[in-house]
Amino acid sequence: MPKSKRNKVISLTKTKKMVRENKDKLIDEIRQCAEKYSRVFLLSLENERSSYLQEVRKRLRPGRLICAKNTVMQLALGTSPETACQDNIDKLAEKISGHCGILFTEQTPADIQSFFAEYRPLDYARSGATATETVVLPRGMDALAHLPHSIEAHLRQLGLPTRLLDAKIHLLGEHTVCTAGKELSSDAAQILKLLEIKQARFTVTVEAHWTRGGTFQDCSMLED
């Protein structure tokens, strides 16, 4: 009788080794990209979604966009003249912080800036995000008319004062879902999604640019 795989024991030492190997592989990949491409851009990301990052990667091919732990990207590029994988690229590594990625490409700063100025898709905001506008639902049936009556109980769980009458959802009183400038609660985020109201815009900002040969520029000086 074959042994069950359910109780298979995985050595922690083996797991740590795999993590280390993956980290080393990523570091090598970043350094190879820095050698292959003549330009490197540091990008800050806001409201990132995996689907949007995939689209960015697709549109900017054959360039490479790498989003990894900041410490790993810094280690790969080098944070000092002695450890830098390319001349002066440590200055770009020093600016890595927050949600960001590094783009390796042959395209000019003007092309990259133009692309991200145009590619700014909207998505549903998540819990904890800041509301960009105030949403107030009026009393009655109109605001919730597009929703199936079967969801009425769930709406009450989300805090909406609703009632089901004649198979239609009635809002018993005016209700403020969110207020501009304030943090969205989990319930508010779910209600906005049900109402098909998108308040999260995916944006990418060029923070710095490095060119082979050692030229480094911050975002305020990006000129080709």
GROMACS .gro file of C-alpha atoms in nm, residues 1-146:
model
  146
    1MET     CA    1   0.000   0.000   0.000
    2PRO     CA    2   0.148   0.339  -0.102
    3LYS     CA    3   0.237   0.584   0.172
    4SER     CA    4   0.004   0.876   0.229
    5LYS     CA    5   0.142   1.214   0.124
    6ARG     CA    6  -0.076   1.398   0.374
    7ASN     CA    7   0.161   1.342   0.663
    8LYS     CA    8   0.476   1.412   0.464
    9VAL     CA    9   0.727   1.605   0.674
   10ILE     CA   10   0.914   1.889   0.505
   11SER     CA   11   1.245   1.984   0.661
   12LEU     CA   12   1.268   2.349   0.765
   13THR     CA   13   1.631   2.343   0.655
   14LYS     CA   14   1.518   2.243   0.306
   15THR     CA   15   1.255   2.518   0.302
   16LYS     CA   16   1.511   2.782   0.404
   17LYS     CA   17   1.745   2.654   0.135
   18MET     CA   18   1.472   2.692  -0.131
   19VAL     CA   19   1.396   3.047  -0.015
   20ARG     CA   20   1.764   3.134  -0.027
   21GLU     CA   21   1.802   2.984  -0.373
   22ASN     CA   22   1.504   3.182  -0.504
   23LYS     CA   23   1.645   3.502  -0.353
   24ASP     CA   24   1.986   3.442  -0.509
   25LYS     CA   25   1.822   3.366  -0.844
   26LEU     CA   26   1.629   3.694  -0.834
   27ILE     CA   27   1.942   3.890  -0.741
   28ASP     CA   28   2.126   3.737  -1.036
   29GLU     CA   29   1.832   3.817  -1.265
   30ILE     CA   30   1.830   4.183  -1.160
   31ARG     CA   31   2.205   4.215  -1.212
   32GLN     CA   32   2.180   4.051  -1.554
   33CYS     CA   33   1.908   4.299  -1.652
   34ALA     CA   34   2.124   4.589  -1.535
   35GLU     CA   35   2.397   4.456  -1.762
   36LYS     CA   36   2.166   4.393  -2.058
   37TYR     CA   37   1.958   4.714  -2.063
   38SER     CA   38   2.101   5.065  -2.091
   39ARG     CA   39   1.830   5.235  -1.882
   40VAL     CA   40   1.683   5.161  -1.540
   41PHE     CA   41   1.382   5.343  -1.395
   42LEU     CA   42   1.270   5.341  -1.032
   43LEU     CA   43   0.890   5.344  -1.024
   44SER     CA   44   0.658   5.408  -0.730
   45LEU     CA   45   0.325   5.223  -0.749
   46GLU     CA   46  -0.013   5.326  -0.614
   47ASN     CA   47  -0.320   5.102  -0.602
   48GLU     CA   48  -0.125   4.828  -0.776
   49ARG     CA   49  -0.308   4.518  -0.895
   50SER     CA   50  -0.145   4.210  -1.042
   51SER     CA   51  -0.354   4.237  -1.359
   52TYR     CA   52  -0.235   4.594  -1.421
   53LEU     CA   53   0.128   4.504  -1.357
   54GLN     CA   54   0.094   4.220  -1.605
   55GLU     CA   55  -0.046   4.463  -1.861
   56VAL     CA   56   0.244   4.704  -1.800
   57ARG     CA   57   0.493   4.420  -1.850
   58LYS     CA   58   0.317   4.321  -2.171
   59ARG     CA   59   0.315   4.672  -2.316
   60LEU     CA   60   0.674   4.754  -2.223
   61ARG     CA   61   0.830   4.441  -2.369
   62PRO     CA   62   1.110   4.361  -2.437
   63GLY     CA   63   1.182   4.567  -2.126
   64ARG     CA   64   1.159   4.400  -1.784
   65LEU     CA   65   0.963   4.522  -1.482
   66ILE     CA   66   1.068   4.361  -1.154
   67CYS     CA   67   0.874   4.409  -0.831
   68ALA     CA   68   1.033   4.238  -0.533
   69LYS     CA   69   1.121   4.309  -0.171
   70ASN     CA   70   1.295   4.643  -0.148
   71THR     CA   71   1.589   4.495   0.041
   72VAL     CA   72   1.642   4.234  -0.230
   73MET     CA   73   1.636   4.492  -0.509
   74GLN     CA   74   1.879   4.713  -0.316
   75LEU     CA   75   2.110   4.422  -0.249
   76ALA     CA   76   2.106   4.326  -0.617
   77LEU     CA   77   2.183   4.676  -0.743
   78GLY     CA   78   2.420   4.763  -0.461
   79THR     CA   79   2.388   5.045  -0.210
   80SER     CA   80   2.744   5.178  -0.224
   81PRO     CA   81   3.006   5.245  -0.494
   82GLU     CA   82   3.188   4.931  -0.377
   83THR     CA   83   2.887   4.698  -0.408
   84ALA     CA   84   2.712   4.861  -0.708
   85CYS     CA   85   2.660   4.617  -0.995
   86GLN     CA   86   2.692   4.909  -1.239
   87ASP     CA   87   2.867   5.243  -1.212
   88ASN     CA   88   2.662   5.488  -1.001
   89ILE     CA   89   2.350   5.266  -0.992
   90ASP     CA   90   2.376   5.261  -0.612
   91LYS     CA   91   2.223   5.610  -0.613
   92LEU     CA   92   1.905   5.466  -0.763
   93ALA     CA   93   1.909   5.180  -0.511
   94GLU     CA   94   1.925   5.430  -0.223
   95LYS     CA   95   1.591   5.580  -0.332
   96ILE     CA   96   1.404   5.248  -0.322
   97SER     CA   97   1.126   5.268  -0.063
   98GLY     CA   98   0.756   5.198  -0.025
   99HIS     CA   99   0.564   5.019  -0.300
  100CYS     CA  100   0.794   5.028  -0.598
  101GLY     CA  101   0.948   4.839  -0.887
  102ILE     CA  102   1.245   4.874  -1.119
  103LEU     CA  103   1.206   4.888  -1.496
  104PHE     CA  104   1.487   4.782  -1.726
  105THR     CA  105   1.443   4.912  -2.079
  106GLU     CA  106   1.591   5.083  -2.382
  107GLN     CA  107   1.308   5.336  -2.403
  108THR     CA  108   1.370   5.702  -2.331
  109PRO     CA  109   1.246   5.884  -2.020
  110ALA     CA  110   1.000   6.078  -2.236
  111ASP     CA  111   0.849   5.754  -2.369
  112ILE     CA  112   0.817   5.602  -2.022
  113GLN     CA  113   0.667   5.918  -1.874
  114SER     CA  114   0.418   5.939  -2.160
  115PHE     CA  115   0.315   5.576  -2.120
  116PHE     CA  116   0.241   5.602  -1.748
  117ALA     CA  117   0.065   5.937  -1.794
  118GLU     CA  118  -0.183   5.759  -2.021
  119TYR     CA  119  -0.211   5.422  -1.848
  120ARG     CA  120  -0.410   5.501  -1.532
  121PRO     CA  121  -0.696   5.247  -1.504
  122LEU     CA  122  -0.961   5.272  -1.234
  123ASP     CA  123  -1.044   4.985  -1.000
  124TYR     CA  124  -1.251   4.916  -0.692
  125ALA     CA  125  -1.100   5.060  -0.376
  126ARG     CA  126  -1.008   4.823  -0.098
  127SER     CA  127  -1.061   4.843   0.274
  128GLY     CA  128  -0.821   5.096   0.427
  129ALA     CA  129  -0.795   5.308   0.114
  130THR     CA  130  -0.888   5.676   0.123
  131ALA     CA  131  -1.221   5.765  -0.036
  132THR     CA  132  -1.181   6.001  -0.330
  133GLU     CA  133  -1.542   6.119  -0.325
  134THR     CA  134  -1.843   6.122  -0.096
  135VAL     CA  135  -2.112   5.870  -0.184
  136VAL     CA  136  -2.461   5.924  -0.043
  137LEU     CA  137  -2.749   5.691  -0.131
  138PRO     CA  138  -3.098   5.848  -0.136
  139ARG     CA  139  -3.397   5.687   0.028
  140GLY     CA  140  -3.606   5.465  -0.197
  141MET     CA  141  -3.544   5.199  -0.461
  142ASP     CA  142  -3.344   5.379  -0.730
  143ALA     CA  143  -2.994   5.350  -0.582
  144LEU     CA  144  -3.021   4.972  -0.539
  145ALA     CA  145  -3.251   4.891  -0.831
  146HIS     CA  146  -2.984   4.701  -1.026
   0.00000   0.00000   0.00000
